[in-house]
Short mmCIF file of C-alpha atoms in Angstrom, two decimals:
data_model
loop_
_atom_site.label_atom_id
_atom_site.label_comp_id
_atom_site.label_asym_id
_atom_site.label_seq_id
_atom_site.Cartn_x
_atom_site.Cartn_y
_atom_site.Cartn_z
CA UNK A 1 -33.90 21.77 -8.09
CA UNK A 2 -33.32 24.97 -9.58
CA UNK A 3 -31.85 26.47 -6.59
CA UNK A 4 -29.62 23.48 -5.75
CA UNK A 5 -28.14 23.99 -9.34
CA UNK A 6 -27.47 27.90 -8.95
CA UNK A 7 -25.87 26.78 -5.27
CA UNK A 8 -23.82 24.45 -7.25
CA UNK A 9 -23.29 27.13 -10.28
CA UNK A 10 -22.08 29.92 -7.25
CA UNK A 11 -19.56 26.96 -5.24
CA UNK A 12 -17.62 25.03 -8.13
CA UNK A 13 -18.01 27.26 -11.61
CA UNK A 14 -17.47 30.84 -12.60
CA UNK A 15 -20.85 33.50 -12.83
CA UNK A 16 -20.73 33.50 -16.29
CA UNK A 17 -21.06 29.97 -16.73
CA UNK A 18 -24.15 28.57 -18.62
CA UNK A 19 -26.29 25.33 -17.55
CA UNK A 20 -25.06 23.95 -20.49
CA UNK A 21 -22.08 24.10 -19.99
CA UNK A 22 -22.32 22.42 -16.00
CA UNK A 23 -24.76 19.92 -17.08
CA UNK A 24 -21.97 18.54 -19.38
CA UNK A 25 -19.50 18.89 -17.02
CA UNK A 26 -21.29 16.37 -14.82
CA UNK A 27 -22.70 14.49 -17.83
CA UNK A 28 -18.45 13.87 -18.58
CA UNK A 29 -18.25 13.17 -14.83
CA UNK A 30 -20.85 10.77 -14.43
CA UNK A 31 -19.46 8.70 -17.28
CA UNK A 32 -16.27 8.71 -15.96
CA UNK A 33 -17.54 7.46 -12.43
CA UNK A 34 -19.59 4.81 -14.45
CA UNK A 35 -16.57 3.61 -16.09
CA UNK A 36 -14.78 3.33 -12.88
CA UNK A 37 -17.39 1.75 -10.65
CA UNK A 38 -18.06 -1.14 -13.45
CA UNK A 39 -15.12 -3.15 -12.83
CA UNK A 40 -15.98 -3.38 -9.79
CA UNK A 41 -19.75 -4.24 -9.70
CA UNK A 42 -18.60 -6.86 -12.24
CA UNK A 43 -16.29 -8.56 -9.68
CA UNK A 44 -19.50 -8.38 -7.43
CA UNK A 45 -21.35 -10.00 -10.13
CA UNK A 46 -18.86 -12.79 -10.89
CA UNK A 47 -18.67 -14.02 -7.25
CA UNK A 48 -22.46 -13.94 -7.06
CA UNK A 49 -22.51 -16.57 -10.13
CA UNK A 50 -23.20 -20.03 -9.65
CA UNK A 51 -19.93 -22.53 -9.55
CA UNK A 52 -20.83 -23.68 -13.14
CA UNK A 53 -21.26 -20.16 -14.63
CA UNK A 54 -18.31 -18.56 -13.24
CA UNK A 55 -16.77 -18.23 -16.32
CA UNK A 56 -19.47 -16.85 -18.52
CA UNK A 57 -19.07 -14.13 -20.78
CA UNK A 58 -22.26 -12.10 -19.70
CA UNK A 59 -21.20 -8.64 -18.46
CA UNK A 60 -24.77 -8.18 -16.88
CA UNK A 61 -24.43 -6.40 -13.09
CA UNK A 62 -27.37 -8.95 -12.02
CA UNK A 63 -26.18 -12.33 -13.29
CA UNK A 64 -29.09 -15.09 -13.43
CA UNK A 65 -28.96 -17.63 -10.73
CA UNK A 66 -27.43 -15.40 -8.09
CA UNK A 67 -26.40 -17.33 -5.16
CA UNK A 68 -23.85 -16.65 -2.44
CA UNK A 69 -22.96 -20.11 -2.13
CA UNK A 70 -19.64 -19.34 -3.18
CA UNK A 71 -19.09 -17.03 0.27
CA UNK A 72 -20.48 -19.73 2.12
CA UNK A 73 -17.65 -21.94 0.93
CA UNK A 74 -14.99 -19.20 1.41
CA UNK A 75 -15.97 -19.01 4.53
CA UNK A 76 -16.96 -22.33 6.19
CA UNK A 77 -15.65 -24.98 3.77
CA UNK A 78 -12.23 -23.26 3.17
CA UNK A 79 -9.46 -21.26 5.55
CA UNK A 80 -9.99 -18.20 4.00
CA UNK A 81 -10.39 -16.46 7.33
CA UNK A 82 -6.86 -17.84 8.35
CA UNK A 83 -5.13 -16.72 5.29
CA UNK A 84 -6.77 -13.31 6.20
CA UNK A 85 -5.82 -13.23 9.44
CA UNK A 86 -1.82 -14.31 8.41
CA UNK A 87 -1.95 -11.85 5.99
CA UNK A 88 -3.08 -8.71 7.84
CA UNK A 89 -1.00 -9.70 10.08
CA UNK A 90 2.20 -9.83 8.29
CA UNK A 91 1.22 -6.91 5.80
CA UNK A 92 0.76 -4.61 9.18
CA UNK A 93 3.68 -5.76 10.93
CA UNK A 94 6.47 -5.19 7.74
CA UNK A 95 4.53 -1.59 7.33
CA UNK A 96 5.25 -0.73 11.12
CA UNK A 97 8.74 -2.23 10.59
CA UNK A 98 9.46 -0.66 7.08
CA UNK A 99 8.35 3.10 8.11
CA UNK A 100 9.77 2.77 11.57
CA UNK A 101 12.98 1.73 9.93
CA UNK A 102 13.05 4.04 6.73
CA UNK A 103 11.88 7.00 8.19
CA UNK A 104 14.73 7.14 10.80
CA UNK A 105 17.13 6.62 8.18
CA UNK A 106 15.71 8.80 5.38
CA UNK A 107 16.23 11.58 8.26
CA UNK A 108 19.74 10.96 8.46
CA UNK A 109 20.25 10.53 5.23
CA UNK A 110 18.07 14.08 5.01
CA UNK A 111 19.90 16.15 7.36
CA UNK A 112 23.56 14.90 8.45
CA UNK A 113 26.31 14.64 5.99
CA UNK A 114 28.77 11.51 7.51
CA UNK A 115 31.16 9.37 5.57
CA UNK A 116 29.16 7.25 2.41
CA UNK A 117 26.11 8.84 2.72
CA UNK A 118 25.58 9.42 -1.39
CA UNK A 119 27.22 5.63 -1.83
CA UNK A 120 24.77 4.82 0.89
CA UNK A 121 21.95 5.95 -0.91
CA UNK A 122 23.19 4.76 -4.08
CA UNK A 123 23.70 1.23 -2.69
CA UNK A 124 19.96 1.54 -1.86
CA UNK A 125 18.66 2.44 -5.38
CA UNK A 126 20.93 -0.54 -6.76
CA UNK A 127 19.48 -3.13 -4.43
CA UNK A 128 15.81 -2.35 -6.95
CA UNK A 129 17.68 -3.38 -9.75
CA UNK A 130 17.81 -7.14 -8.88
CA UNK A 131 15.01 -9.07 -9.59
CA UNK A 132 12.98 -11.15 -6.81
CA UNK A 133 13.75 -14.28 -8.42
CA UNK A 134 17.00 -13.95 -8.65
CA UNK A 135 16.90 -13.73 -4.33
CA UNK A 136 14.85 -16.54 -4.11
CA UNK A 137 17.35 -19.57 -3.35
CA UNK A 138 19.68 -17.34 -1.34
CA UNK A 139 16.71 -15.70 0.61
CA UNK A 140 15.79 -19.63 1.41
CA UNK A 141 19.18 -20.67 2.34
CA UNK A 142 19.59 -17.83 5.07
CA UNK A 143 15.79 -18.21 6.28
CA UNK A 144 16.97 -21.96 6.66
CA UNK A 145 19.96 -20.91 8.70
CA UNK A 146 17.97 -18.69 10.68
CA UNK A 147 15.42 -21.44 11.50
CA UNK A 148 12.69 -19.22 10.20
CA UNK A 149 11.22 -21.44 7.55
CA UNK A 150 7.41 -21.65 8.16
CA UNK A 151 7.50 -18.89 10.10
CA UNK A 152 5.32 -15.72 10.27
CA UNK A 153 9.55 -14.14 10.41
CA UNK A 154 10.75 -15.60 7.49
CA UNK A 155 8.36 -13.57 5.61
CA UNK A 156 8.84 -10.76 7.81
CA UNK A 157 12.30 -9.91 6.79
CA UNK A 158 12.47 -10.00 3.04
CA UNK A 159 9.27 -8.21 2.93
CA UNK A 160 10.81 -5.30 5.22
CA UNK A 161 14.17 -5.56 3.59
CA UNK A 162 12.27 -5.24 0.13
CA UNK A 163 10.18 -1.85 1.24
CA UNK A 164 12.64 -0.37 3.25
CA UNK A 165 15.35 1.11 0.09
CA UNK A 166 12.07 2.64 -1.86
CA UNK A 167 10.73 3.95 1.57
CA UNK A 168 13.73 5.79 1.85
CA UNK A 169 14.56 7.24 -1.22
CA UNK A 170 10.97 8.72 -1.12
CA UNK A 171 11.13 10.07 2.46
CA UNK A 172 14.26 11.33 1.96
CA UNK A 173 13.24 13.34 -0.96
CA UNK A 174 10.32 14.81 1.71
CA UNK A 175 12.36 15.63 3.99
CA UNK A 176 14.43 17.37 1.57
CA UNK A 177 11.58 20.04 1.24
CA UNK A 178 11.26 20.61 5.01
CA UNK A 179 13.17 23.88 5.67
CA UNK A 180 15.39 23.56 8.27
CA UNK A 181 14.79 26.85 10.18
CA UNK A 182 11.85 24.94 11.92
CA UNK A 183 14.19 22.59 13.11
CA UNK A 184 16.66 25.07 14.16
CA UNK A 185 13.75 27.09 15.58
CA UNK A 186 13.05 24.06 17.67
CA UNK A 187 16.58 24.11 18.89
CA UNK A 188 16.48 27.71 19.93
CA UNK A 189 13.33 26.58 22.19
CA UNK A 190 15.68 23.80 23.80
CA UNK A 191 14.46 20.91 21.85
CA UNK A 192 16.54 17.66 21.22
CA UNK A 193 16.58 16.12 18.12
CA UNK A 194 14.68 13.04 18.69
CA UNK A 195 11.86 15.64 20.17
CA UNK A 196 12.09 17.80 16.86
CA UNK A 197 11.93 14.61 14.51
CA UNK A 198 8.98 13.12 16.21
CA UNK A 199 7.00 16.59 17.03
CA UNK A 200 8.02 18.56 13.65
CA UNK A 201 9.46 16.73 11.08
CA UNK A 202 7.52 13.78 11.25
CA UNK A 203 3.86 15.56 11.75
CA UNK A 204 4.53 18.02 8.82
CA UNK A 205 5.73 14.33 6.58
CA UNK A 206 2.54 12.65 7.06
CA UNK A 207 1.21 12.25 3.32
CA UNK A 208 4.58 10.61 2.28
CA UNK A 209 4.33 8.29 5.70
CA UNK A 210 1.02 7.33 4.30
CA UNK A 211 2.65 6.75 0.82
CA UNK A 212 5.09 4.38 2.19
CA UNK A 213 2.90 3.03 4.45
CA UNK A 214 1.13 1.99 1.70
CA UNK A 215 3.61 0.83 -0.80
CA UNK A 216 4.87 -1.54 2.47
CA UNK A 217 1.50 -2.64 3.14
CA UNK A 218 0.91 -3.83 -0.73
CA UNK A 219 4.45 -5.05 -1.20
CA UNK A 220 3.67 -7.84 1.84
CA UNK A 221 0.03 -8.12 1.16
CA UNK A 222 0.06 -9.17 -2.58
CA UNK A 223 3.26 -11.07 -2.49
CA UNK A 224 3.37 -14.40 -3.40
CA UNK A 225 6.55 -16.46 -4.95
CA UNK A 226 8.45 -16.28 -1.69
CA UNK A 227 5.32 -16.49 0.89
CA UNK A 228 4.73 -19.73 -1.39
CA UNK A 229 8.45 -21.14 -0.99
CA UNK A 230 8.77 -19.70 3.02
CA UNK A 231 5.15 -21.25 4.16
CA UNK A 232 4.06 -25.07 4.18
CA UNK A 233 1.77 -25.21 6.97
CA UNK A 234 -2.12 -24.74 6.10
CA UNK A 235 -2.63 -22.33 9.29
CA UNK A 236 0.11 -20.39 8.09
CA UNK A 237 0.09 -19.50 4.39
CA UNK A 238 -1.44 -16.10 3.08
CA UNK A 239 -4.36 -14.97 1.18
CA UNK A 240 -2.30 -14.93 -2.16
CA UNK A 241 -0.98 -18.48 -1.78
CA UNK A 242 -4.47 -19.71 -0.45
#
């Protein structure tokens, strides 16, 4: 024990550090990860409650009566394993779509000056100011036009068209710290610049792909006002509207 603590003193804390001092270090630490992992031992302990305790007040992490009763109707009595399914599958799609989409553009908006690229961008960062309600009936009306009501599409492209303007501005604003002699380096070498996009530029942006690949994942997964109005079929809703 002893040495494990002096291995531990030596790798994260200065020599002249006391035991004191690290044991409250991980005392503060261990609190912290207690109040962290609670919330979600309690939502364990919730769905482990019977149907007519659910909403107890008990904040014990081993409620009495424990029964899983309430995964066995999840999972045999109810579709919950189809409103999975239709949601992974349109929360992966619109992220493929949104950062195949956004980081092409945030690229050119990156690198190549044209003709409205700053109105461009600006039109982009307006189209957040509108809220979702507000695109509701006109979102419908074209989805109706479009023959894509109760369709795994019609949720498709409002959920794209809503990630794609954030995922821009914020790989944009990557790309902005790339230096461009790599690029140009790349050149030299005889590289095109679809090759230097896809072998430089986009391995040295992976932590903001995963950021936006994230935000478009959420942004489809959790949605649920227009998932509600675009779905009426029972094999085709989502998780949120199940």
């Amino acid at each position: 024990m002893i040495r494990k603590l002096i291995y531990w003193k030596n790798k994260h804390f200065e020599r002249n550090d006391s035991f004191i001092k690290i044991f409250f270090v991980y005392l503060v630490l261990l609190i912290f990860c207690v109040i962290a992992v609670y919330p979600l031992l309690n939502v364990l302990a919730v769905s482990l409650r019977p149907g007519d305790a659910l909403f107890s007040t008990d904040l014990s992490i081993i409620p009495k009566n424990a029964t899983l009763d309430n995964y066995r109707k999840a999972i045999f009595e109810i579709d919950l394993m189809i409103w999975l399914r239709n949601s992974l599958i349109i929360a992966v799609c619109t992220t493929v779509l949104a950062v195949t989409v956004s980081s092409t553009a945030a690229y050119s908006f990156s690198r190549f000056k044209f003709f409205g690229r700053k109105s461009g961008m600006m039109s982009l960062l307006i189209t957040q100011m509108f809220p979702a309600p507000m695109l509701l009936l006109p979102t419908y009306i074209l989805l109706s036009k479009l023959h894509l009501i109760n369709n795994f599409f019609g949720l498709l492209v409002p959920y794209t068209a809503t990630a794609v303007p954030f995922a821009i501005w914020n790989l944009k604003g990557y790309f902005d710290t790339i230096p461009r002699s790599l690029e140009e380096s790349a050149y030299i070498d005889g590289c095109s610049p679809f090759r230097t996009f896809f072998t430089i530029i986009l391995p040295l942006a992976k932590p903001a792909l995963a950021v936006t690949a994230l935000f478009a994942f959420m942004t489809a997964w959790s949605e649920f006002v227009v998932a509600k109005i675009v779905m009426s079929s029972p094999d085709r809703i989502t998780l949120p509207v199940g």
